[in-house]
CSV table of C-alpha atoms (C1' of nucleotides) in Angstrom, one decimal:
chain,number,residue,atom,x,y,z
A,1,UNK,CA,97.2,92.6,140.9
A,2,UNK,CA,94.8,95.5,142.1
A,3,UNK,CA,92.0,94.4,140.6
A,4,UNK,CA,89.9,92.4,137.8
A,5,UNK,CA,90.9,94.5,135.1
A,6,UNK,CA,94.8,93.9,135.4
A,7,UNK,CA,93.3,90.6,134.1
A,8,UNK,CA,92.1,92.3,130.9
A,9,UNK,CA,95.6,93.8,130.7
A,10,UNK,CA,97.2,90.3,130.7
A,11,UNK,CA,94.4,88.8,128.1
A,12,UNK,CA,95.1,91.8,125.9
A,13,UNK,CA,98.8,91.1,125.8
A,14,UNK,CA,98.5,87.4,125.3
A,15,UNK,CA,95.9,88.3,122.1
A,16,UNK,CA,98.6,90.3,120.8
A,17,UNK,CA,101.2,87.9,121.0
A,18,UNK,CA,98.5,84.9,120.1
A,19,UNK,CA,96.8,86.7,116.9
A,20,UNK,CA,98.0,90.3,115.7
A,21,UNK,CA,101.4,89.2,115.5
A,22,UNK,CA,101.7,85.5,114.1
A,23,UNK,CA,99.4,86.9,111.9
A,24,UNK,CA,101.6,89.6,110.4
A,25,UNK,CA,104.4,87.6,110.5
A,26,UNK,CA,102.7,84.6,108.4
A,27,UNK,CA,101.4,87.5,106.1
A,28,UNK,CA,105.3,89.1,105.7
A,29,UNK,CA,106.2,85.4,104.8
A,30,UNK,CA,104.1,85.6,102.0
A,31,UNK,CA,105.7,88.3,100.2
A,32,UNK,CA,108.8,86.6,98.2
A,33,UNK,CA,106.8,86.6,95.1
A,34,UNK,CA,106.6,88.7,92.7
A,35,UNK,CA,103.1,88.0,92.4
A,36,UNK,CA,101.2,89.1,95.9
A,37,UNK,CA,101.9,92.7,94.3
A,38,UNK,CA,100.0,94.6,92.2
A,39,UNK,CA,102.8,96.7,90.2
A,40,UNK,CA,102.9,99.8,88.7
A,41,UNK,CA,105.8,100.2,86.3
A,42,UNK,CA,105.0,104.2,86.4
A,43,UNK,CA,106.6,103.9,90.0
A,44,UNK,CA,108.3,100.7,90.9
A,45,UNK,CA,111.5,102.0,89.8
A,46,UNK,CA,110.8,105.7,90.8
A,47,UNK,CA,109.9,104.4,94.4
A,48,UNK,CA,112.9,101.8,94.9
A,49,UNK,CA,115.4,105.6,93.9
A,50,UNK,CA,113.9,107.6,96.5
A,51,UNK,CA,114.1,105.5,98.5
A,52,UNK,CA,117.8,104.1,98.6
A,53,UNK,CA,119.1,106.5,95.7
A,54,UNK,CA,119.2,103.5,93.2
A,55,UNK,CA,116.9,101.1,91.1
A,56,UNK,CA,118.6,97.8,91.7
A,57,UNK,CA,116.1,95.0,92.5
A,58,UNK,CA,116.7,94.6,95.9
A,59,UNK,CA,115.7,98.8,96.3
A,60,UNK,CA,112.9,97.5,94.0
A,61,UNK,CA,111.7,94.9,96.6
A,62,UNK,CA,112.6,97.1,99.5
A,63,UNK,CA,109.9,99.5,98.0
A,64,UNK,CA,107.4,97.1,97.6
A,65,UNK,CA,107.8,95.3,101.0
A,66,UNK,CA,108.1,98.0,103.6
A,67,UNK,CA,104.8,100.3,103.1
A,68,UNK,CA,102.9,96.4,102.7
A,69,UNK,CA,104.4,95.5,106.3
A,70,UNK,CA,104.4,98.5,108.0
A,71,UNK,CA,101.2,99.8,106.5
A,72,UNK,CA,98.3,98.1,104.8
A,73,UNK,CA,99.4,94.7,106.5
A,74,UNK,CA,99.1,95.7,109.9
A,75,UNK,CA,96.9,97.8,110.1
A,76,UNK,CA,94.2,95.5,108.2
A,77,UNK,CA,95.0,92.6,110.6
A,78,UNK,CA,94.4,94.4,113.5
A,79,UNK,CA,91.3,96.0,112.4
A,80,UNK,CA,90.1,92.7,111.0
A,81,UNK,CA,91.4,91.4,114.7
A,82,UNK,CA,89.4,93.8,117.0
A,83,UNK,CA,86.0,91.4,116.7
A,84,UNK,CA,87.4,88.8,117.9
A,85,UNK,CA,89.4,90.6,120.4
A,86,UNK,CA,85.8,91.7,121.4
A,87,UNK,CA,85.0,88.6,122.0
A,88,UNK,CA,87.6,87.1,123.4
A,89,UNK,CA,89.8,89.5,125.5
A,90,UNK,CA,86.5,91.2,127.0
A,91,UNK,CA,84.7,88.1,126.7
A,92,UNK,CA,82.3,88.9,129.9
A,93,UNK,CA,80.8,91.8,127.5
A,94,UNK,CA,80.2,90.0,124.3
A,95,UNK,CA,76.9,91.0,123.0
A,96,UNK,CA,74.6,88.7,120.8
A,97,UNK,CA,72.4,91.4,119.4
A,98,UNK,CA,72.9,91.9,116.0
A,99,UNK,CA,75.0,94.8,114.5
A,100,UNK,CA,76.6,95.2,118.3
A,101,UNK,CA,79.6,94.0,119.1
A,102,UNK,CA,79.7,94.6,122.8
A,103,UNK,CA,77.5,95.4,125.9
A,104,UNK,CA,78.7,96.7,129.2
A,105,UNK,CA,77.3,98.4,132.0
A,106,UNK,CA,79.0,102.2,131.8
A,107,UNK,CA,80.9,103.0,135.0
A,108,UNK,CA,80.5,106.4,134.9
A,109,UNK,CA,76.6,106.2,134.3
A,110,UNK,CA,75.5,102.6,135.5
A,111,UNK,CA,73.3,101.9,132.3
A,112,UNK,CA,73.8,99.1,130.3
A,113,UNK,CA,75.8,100.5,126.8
A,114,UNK,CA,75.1,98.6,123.7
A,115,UNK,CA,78.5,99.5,122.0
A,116,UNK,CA,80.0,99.2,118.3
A,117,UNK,CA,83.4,98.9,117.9
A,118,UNK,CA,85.8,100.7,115.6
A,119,UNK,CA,90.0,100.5,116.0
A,120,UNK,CA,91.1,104.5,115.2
A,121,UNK,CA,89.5,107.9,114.7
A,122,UNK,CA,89.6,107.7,110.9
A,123,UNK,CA,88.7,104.4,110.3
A,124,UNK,CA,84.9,104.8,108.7
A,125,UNK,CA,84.0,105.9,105.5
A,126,UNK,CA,80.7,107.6,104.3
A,127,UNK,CA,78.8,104.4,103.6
A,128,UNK,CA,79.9,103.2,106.9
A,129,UNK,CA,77.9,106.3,108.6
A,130,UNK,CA,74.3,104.8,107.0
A,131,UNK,CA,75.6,101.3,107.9
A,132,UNK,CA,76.0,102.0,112.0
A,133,UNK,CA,73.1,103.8,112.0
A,134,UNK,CA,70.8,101.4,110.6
A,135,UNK,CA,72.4,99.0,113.2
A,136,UNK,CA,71.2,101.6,115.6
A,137,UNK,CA,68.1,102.0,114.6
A,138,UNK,CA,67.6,98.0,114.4
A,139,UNK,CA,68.2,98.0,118.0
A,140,UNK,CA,66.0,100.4,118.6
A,141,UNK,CA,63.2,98.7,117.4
A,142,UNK,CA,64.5,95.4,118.6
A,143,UNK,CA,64.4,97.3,122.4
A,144,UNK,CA,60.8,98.3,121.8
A,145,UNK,CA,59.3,94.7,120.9
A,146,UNK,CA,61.0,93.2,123.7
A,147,UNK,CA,60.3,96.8,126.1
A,148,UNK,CA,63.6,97.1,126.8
A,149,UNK,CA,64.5,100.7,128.4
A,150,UNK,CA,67.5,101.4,125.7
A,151,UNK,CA,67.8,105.3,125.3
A,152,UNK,CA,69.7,106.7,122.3
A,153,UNK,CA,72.1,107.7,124.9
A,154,UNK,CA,72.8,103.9,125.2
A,155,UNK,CA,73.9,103.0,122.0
A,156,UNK,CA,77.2,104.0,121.1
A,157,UNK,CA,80.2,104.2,119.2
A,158,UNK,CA,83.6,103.3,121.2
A,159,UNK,CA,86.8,104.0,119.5
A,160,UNK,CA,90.0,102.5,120.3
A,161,UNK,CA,92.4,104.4,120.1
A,162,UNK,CA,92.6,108.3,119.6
A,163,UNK,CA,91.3,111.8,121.0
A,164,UNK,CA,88.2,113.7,120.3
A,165,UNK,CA,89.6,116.1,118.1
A,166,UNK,CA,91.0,113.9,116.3
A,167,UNK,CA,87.1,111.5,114.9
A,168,UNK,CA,87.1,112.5,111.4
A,169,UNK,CA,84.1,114.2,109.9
A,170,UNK,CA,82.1,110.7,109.7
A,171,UNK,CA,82.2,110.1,112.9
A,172,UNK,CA,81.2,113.8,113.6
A,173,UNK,CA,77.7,112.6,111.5
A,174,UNK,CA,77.0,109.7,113.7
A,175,UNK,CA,77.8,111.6,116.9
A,176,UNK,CA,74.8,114.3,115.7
A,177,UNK,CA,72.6,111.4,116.9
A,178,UNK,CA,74.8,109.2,118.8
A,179,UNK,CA,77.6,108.8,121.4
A,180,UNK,CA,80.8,108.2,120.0
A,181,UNK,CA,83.2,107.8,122.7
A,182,UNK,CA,87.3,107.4,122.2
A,183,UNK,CA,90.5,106.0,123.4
A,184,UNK,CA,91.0,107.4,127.6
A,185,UNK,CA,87.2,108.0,127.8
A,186,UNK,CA,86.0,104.8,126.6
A,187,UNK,CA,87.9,103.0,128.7
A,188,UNK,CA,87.5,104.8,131.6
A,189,UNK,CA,83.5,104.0,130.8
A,190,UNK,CA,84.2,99.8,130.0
A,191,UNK,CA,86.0,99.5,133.3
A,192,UNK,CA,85.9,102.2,135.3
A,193,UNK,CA,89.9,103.2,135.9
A,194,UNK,CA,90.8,106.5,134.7
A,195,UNK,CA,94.3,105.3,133.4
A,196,UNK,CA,93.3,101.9,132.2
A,197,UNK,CA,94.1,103.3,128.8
A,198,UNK,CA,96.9,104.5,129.0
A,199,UNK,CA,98.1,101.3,130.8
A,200,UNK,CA,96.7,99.3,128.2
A,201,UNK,CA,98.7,100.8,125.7
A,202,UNK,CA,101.9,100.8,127.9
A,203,UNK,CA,101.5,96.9,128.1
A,204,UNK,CA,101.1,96.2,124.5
A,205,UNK,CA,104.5,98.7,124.4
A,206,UNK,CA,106.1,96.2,126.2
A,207,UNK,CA,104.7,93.1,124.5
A,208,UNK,CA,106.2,94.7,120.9
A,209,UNK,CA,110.1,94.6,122.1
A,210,UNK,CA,109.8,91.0,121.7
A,211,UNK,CA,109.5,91.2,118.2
A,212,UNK,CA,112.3,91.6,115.9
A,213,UNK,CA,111.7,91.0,112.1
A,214,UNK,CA,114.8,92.1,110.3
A,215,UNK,CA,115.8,88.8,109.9
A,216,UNK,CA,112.7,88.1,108.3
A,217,UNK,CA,112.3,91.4,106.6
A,218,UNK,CA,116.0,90.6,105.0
A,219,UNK,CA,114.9,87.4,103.8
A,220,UNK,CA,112.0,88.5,102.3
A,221,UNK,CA,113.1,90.8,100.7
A,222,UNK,CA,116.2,89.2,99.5
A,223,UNK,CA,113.7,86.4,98.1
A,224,UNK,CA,111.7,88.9,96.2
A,225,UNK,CA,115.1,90.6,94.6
A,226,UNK,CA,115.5,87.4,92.9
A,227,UNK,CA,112.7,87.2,91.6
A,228,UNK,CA,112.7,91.0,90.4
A,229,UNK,CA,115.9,89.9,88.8
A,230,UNK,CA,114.8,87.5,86.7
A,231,UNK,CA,111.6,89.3,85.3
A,232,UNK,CA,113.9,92.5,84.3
A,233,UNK,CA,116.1,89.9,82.3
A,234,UNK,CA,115.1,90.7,78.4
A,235,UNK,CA,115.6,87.4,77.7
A,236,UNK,CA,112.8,86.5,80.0
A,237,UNK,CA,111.0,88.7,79.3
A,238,UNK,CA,111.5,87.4,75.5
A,239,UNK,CA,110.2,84.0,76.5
A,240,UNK,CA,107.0,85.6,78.8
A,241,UNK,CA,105.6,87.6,75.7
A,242,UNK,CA,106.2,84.5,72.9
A,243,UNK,CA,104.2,82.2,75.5
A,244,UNK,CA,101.4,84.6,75.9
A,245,UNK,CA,101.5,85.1,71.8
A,246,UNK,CA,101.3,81.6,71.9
A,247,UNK,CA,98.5,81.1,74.8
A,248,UNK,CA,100.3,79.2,76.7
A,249,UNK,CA,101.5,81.9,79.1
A,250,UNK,CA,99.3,82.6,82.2
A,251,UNK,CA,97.5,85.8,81.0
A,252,UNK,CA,95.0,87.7,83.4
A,253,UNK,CA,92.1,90.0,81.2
B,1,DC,C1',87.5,64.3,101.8
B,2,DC,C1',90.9,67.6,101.7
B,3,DG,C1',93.6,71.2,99.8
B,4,DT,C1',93.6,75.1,96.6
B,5,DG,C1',91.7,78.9,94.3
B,6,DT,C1',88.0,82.4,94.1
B,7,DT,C1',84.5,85.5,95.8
B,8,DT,C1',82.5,88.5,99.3
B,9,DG,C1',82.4,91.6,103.0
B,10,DT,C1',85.0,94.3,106.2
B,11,DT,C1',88.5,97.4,107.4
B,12,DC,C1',92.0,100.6,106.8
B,13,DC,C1',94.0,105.0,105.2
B,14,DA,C1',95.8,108.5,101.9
B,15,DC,C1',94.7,111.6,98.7
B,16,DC,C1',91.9,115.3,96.2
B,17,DC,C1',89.6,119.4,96.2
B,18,DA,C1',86.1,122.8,97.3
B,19,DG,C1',84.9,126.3,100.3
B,20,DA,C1',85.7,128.9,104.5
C,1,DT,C1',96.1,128.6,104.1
C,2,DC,C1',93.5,125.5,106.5
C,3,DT,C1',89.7,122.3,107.2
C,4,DG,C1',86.5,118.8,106.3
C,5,DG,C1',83.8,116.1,103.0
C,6,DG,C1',84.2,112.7,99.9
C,7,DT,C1',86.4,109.0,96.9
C,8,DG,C1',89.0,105.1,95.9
C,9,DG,C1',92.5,101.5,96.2
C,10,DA,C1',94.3,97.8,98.7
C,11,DA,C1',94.7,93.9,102.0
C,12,DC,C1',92.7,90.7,104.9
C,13,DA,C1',89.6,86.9,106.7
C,14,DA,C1',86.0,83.9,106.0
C,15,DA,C1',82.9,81.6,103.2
C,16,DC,C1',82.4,79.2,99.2
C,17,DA,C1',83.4,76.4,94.9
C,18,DC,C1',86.0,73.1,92.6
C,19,DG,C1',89.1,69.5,91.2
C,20,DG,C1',92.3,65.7,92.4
DNA sequence: CCGTGTTTGTTCCACCCAGA
DNA sequence: TCTGGGTGGAACAAACACGG
């Protein structure tokens, strides 16, 4: 240990472990029914064939599980994660003004940042650009009631992960008035280490060859095939549309 | 009172398309 | 042909409502 923030390294790793991924995995378990998908019977079949050349129902419930997992599922639950990794892994920075999510003092330029967090480069929308700065400009007026010296160049926008090229047009808006700062550079700024970034990442690397899910994945999907099986059975199918002629069939309008 | 279903707000990203 | 602005769908977590 060199210094404090190998301690941040180790914190981040254990949050990993701890949240991102039990959370992912309980969210995979979910998925052997039929019913935590929204289909669309334009491309269910359509998807499962380019995908594994055929349409059985277990190229079917491949095509519905992997983009959930790998995609949407992930990604969501790490966004939806980063607040309380705010608060948790770089706990000595939480901030308790409204609208921010963290405050640190900025190595590079020793005043105190008041900083809103966002996980990747193309992660805001355009109502999000009106929504951060009307955080902004609470702060501001927040600053002057209580004569706090907050210049605009203290409020800012850190980025995770990602390069400056890469802020989408959004963030480009916000950084007309603002500082949006990303990936290396932020961290360099939270803690003062040029490579800090780059080791963060590294560690995280290593914390994700402990997890294997094709075990899971199989089962999953396995589970879900089965299902997928029995609803493409006319018979069933028969049975589905009498009940719902009848009422008695569970019919969403 | 607890567990389950529903609603709300946040977050993510892919796609479309106009204009340079 | 490339770039960037803008749109929309989807999932998730947390708060909330409801029925046993």
């Amino acid at each position: 240990m060199s210094n404090n923030y190998d301690e941040i390294i180790e914190k981040a790793k254990e949050f990993f472990r701890k949240e991102i991924a039990p959370s992912h995995i309980a969210n995979t378990k979910k998925l052997t029914k039929l019913k935590q998908f929204n289909l669309n019977p334009f491309l269910d079949k359509y998807k499962a064939s380019f995908l594994t050349g055929n349409d059985d129902p277990k190229s079917i419930a491949k095509a519905l599980v992997y983009p959930r997992v790998l995609g949407t599922s992930i990604n969501t639950t790490f966004g939806n994660k980063l607040q309380k990794f705010c608060s948790e892994v770089l706990e000595g920075f939480a901030s308790t003004t409204s609208g921010i999510d963290i405050e640190f003092i900025d190595k590079v330029d020793g005043r105190r940042k008041y900083c809103q967090i966002k996980a990747g480069p193309n992660t805001i929308n355009k109502d999000d650009v009106e929504t951060i700065k009307g955080h902004f400009a609470g702060v501001k007026n927040l600053a002057r009631t209580n004569n706090l010296n907050v210049g605009f160049n203290d409020l800012i926008v850190g980025v995770f992960y990602g390069t400056p090229e890469d802020l989408s047009g959004h963030y480009k808006r916000i950084a007309q008035e603002y500082t949006v700062i990303i990936g290396a550079e932020f961290w360099y700024r939270l803690t003062g280490e040029e490579d800090f970034y780059q080791r963060l990442t590294d560690a995280i690397g290593d914390v994700a060859s402990e997890y294997d899910g094709s075990e899971l994945m199989d089962k999953v999907i396995t589970s879900l095939a089965k299902e997928i099986e029995k609803s493409l059975d006319p018979k069933q199918l028969d049975v589905e549309v009498r009940e719902i002629a009848d009422g008695k069939g569970t019919y969403d309008v």
